[in-house]
Short mmCIF file of C-alpha atoms and ligand atoms in Angstrom, two decimals:
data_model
loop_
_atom_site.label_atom_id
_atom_site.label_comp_id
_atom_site.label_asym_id
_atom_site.label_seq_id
_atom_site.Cartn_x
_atom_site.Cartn_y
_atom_site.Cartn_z
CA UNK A 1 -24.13 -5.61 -5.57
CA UNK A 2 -25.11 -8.99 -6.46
CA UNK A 3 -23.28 -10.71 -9.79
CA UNK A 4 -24.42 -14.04 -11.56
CA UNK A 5 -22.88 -15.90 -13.59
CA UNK A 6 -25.29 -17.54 -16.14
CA UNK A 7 -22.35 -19.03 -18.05
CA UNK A 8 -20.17 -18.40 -21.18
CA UNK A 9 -19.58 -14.23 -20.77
CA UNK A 10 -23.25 -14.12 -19.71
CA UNK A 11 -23.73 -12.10 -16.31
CA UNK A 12 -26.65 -10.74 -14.36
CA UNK A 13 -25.54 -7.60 -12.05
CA UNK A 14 -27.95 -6.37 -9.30
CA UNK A 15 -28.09 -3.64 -7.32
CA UNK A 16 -31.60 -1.84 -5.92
CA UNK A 17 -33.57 -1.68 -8.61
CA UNK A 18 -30.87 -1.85 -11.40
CA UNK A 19 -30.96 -5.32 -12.88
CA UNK A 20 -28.44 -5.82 -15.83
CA UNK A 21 -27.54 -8.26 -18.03
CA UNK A 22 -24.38 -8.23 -20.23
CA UNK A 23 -24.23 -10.69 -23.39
CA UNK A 24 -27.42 -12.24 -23.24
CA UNK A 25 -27.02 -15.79 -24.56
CA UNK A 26 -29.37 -17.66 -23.13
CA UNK A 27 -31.17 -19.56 -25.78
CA UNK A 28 -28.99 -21.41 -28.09
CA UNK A 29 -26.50 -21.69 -24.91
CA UNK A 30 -25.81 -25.09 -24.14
CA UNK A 31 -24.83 -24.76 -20.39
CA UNK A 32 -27.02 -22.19 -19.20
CA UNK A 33 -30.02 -23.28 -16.82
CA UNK A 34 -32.29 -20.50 -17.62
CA UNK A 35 -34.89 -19.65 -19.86
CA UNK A 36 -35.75 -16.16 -20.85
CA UNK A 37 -38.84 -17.04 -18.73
CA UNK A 38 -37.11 -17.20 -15.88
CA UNK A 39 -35.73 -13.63 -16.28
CA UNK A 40 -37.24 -10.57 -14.33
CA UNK A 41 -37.66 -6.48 -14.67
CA UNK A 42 -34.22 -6.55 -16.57
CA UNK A 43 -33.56 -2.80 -16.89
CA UNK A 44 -30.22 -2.59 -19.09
CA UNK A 45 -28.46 -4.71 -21.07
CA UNK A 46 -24.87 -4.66 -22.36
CA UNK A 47 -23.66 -6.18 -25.36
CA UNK A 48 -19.45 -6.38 -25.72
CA UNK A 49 -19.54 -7.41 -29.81
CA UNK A 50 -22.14 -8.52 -32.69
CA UNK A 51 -21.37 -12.40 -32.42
CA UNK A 52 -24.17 -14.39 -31.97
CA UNK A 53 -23.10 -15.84 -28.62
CA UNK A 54 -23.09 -12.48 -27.52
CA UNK A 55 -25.91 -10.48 -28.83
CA UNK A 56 -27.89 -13.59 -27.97
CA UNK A 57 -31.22 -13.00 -26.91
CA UNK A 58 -31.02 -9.20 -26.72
CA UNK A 59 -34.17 -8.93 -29.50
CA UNK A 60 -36.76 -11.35 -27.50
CA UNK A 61 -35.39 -9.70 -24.08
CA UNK A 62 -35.44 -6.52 -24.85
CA UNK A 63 -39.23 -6.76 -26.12
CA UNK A 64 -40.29 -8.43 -22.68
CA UNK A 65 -38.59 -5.93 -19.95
CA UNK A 66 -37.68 -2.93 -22.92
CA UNK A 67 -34.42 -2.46 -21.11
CA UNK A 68 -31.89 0.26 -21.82
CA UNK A 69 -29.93 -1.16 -24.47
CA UNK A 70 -26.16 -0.45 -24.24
CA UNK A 71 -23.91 -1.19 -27.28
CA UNK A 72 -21.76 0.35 -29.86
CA UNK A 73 -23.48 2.55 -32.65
CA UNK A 74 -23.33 0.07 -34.67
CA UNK A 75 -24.83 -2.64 -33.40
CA UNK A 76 -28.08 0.37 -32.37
CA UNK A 77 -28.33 0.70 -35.44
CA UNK A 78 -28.95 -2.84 -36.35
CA UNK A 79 -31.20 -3.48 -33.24
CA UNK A 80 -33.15 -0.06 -34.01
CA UNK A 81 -33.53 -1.38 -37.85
CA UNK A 82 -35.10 -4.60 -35.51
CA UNK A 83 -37.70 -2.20 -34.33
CA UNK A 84 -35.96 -1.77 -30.76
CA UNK A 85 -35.53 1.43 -28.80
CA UNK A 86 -34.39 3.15 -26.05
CA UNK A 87 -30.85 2.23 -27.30
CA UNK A 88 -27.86 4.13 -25.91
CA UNK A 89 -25.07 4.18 -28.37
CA UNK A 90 -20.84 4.56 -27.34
CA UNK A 91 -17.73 3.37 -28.73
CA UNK A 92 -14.71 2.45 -27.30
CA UNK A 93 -12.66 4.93 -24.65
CA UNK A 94 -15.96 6.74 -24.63
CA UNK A 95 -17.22 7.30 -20.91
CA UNK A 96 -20.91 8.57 -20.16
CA UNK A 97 -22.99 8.49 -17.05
CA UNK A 98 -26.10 7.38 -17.25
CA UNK A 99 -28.82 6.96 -14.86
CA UNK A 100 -27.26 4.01 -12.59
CA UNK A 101 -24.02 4.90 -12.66
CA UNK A 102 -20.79 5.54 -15.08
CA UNK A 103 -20.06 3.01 -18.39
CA UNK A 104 -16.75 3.59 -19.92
CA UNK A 105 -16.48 0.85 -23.30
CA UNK A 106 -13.22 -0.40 -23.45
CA UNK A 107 -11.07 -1.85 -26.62
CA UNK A 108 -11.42 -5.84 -27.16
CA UNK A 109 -9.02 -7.60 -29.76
CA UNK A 110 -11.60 -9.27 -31.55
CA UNK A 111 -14.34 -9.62 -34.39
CA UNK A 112 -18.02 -8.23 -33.94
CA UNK A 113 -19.76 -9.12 -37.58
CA UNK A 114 -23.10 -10.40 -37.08
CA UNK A 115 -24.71 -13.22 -39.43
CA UNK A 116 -27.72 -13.41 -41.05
CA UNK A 117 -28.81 -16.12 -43.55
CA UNK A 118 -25.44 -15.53 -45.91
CA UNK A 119 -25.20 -11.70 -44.68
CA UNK A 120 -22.50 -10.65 -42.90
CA UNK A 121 -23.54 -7.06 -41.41
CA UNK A 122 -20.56 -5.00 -39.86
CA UNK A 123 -21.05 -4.22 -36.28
CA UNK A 124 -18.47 -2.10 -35.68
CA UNK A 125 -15.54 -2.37 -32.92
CA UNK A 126 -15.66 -5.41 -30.48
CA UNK A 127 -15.40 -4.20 -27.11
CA UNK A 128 -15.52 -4.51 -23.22
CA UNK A 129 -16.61 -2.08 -20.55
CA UNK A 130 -16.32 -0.68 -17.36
CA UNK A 131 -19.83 -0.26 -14.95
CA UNK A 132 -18.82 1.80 -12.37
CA UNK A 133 -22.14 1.57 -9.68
CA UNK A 134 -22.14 2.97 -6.71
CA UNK A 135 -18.34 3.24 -6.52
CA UNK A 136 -18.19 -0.82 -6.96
CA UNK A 137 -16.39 -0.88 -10.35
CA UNK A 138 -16.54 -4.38 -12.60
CA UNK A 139 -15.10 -4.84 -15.84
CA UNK A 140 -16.22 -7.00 -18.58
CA UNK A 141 -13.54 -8.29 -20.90
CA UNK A 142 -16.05 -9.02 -23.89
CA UNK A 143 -13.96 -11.39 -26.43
CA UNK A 144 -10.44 -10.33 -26.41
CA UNK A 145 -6.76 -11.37 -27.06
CA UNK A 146 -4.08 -10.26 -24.41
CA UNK A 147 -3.77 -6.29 -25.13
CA UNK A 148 -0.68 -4.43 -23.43
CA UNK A 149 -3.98 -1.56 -23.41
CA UNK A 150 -5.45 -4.06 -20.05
CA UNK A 151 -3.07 -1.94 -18.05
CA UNK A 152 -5.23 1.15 -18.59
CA UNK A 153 -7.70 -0.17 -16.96
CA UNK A 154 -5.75 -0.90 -13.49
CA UNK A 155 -5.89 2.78 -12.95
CA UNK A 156 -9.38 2.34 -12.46
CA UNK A 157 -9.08 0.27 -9.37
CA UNK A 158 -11.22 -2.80 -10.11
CA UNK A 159 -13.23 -4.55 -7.98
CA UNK A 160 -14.17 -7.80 -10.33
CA UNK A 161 -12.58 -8.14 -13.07
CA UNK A 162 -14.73 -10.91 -15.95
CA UNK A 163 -12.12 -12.26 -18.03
CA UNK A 164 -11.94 -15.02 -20.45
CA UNK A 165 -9.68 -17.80 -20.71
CA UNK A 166 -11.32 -20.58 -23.24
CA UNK A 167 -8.57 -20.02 -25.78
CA UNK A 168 -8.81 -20.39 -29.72
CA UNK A 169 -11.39 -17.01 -29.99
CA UNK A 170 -9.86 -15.32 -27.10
CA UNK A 171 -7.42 -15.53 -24.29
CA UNK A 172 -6.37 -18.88 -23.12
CA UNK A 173 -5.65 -19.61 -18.97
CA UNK A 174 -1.99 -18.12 -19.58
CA UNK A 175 -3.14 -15.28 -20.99
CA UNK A 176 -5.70 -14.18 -19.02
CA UNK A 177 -3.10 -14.89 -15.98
CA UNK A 178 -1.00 -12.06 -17.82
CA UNK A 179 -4.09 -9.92 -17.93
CA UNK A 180 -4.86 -9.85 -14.60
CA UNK A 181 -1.29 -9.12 -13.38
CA UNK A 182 -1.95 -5.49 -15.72
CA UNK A 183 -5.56 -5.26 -14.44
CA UNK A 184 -4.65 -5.64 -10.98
CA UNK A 185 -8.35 -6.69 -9.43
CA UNK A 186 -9.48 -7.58 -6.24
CA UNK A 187 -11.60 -10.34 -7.74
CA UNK A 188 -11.23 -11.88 -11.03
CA UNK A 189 -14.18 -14.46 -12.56
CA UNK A 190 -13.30 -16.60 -15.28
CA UNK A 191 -15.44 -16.58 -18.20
CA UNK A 192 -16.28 -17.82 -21.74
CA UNK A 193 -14.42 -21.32 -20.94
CA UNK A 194 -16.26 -24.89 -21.24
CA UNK A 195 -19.87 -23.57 -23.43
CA UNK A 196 -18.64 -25.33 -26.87
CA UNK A 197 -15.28 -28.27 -27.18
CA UNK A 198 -13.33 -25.46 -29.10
CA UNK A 199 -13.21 -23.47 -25.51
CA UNK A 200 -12.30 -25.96 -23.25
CA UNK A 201 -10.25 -24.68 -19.98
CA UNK A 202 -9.88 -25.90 -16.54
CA UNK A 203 -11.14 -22.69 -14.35
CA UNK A 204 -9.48 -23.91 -11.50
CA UNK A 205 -6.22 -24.29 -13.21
CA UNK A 206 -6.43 -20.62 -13.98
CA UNK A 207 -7.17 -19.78 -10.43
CA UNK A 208 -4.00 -21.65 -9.10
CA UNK A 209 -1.92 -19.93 -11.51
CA UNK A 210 -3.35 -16.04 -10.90
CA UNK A 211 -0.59 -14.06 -9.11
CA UNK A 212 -2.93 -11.06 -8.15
CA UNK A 213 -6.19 -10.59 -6.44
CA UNK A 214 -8.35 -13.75 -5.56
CA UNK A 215 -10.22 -15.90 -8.23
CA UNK A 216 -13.99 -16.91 -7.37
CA UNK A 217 -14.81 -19.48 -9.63
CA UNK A 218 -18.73 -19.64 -10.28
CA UNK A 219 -20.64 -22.65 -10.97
CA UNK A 220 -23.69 -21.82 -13.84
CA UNK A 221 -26.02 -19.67 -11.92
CA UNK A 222 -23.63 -18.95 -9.09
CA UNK A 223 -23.89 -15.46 -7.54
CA UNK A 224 -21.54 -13.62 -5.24
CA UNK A 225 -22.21 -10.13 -3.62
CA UNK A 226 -19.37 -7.60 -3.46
NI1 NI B 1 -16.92 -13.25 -30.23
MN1 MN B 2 -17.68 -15.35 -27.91
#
């Protein structure tokens, strides 16, 4: 399995023909080096919460590859008004298999409104999830605060763990240090740190700090295989 980090919580995840991307936010994100040009045969997508630096690109994308879209019912609902299909719908402690492997969407502490012009649409629970492929087993944080429910998931034995540690809208570097002691991963990549001044953090401060597991810190459009 092959995982890139495109920057802020944005992730490509390969394996054979399965080619996912989680939090599209491509676009309007300052640090990331692609274009949705550069993007090919995406087959899923994953979106964590409705906040712009999150949902992204997931419109434009999803009418170039028309990817299985993977979100909370909420959000469907709002990309389905958009004229989008093949949307599969879940919400959080919900576990389904689908045809690559097993998704269980996990609880975020968070927001997940999603603005329009002076809208504010409700997009249900923010959340995270857990792609289980092949028996390699990664789990994306989304946005959260520190929850005491991160210990949960270490009965899941976790492979990567994607957590973030930018502070202000989520966990900061101590945090996230916390949350991998209840995750208990063999690899944890930091994540939604350095894309805007309000999330400043020092990556490599976090990975001298982490008491469990071993932290790969990725560069923008860095990839490691597992
Ligand atoms: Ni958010
Ligand atoms: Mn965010």
């Amino acid at each position: 399995m092959k995982i890139t980090y495109l920057s802020h919580s944005t992730f490509l995840v390969e394996e054979g023909k399965f080619k996912a991307i989680i939090d599209p936010f491509i676009t309007d994100n300052p640090k990331c080096k692609l274009y949705i040009s550069d993007l090919k045969d995406i087959t899923h997508i994953f979106i964590t919460h409705g906040h712009g630096d999150h949902i992204g690109d997931t419109i434009e994308i999803s009418k170039k590859f028309k990817p299985m879209i993977i979100c909370n019912f909420e959000i469907g609902h709002y990309l389905s008004n958009k004229g989008l299909e093949n949307i599969h719908t879940m919400h959080i402690g919900g576990r389904v298999r689908l045809d690559f492997g097993v998704v269980k969407m996990t609880p975020a502490l968070h927001g997940s409104s999603i603005f329009e012009g002076e809208d504010i649409i409700y997009a249900g629970n923010p959340s995270g999830y857990l792609i289980d492929i092949n028996g390699k087993k990664i789990y994306h944080a989304g946005d959260t605060g520190l929850t005491k429910d991160m210990e949960i998931v270490k009965d899941e034995n976790i492979d990567i763990a994607l957590l973030p540690i930018g502070g202000n809208f989520t966990m900061d570097i101590d945090d996230a240090v916390k949350a991998v002691d209840y995750i208990n991963p063999k690899i944890t990549i930091p994540m939604h740190y350095d894309t805007f001044e309000a999330i400043e953090a020092d990556p490599l401060e976090f990975k001298k700090k982490v008491r469990v597991g071993e932290v790969k810190v990725l560069k923008f459009n860095e990839s490691i295989e597992i």
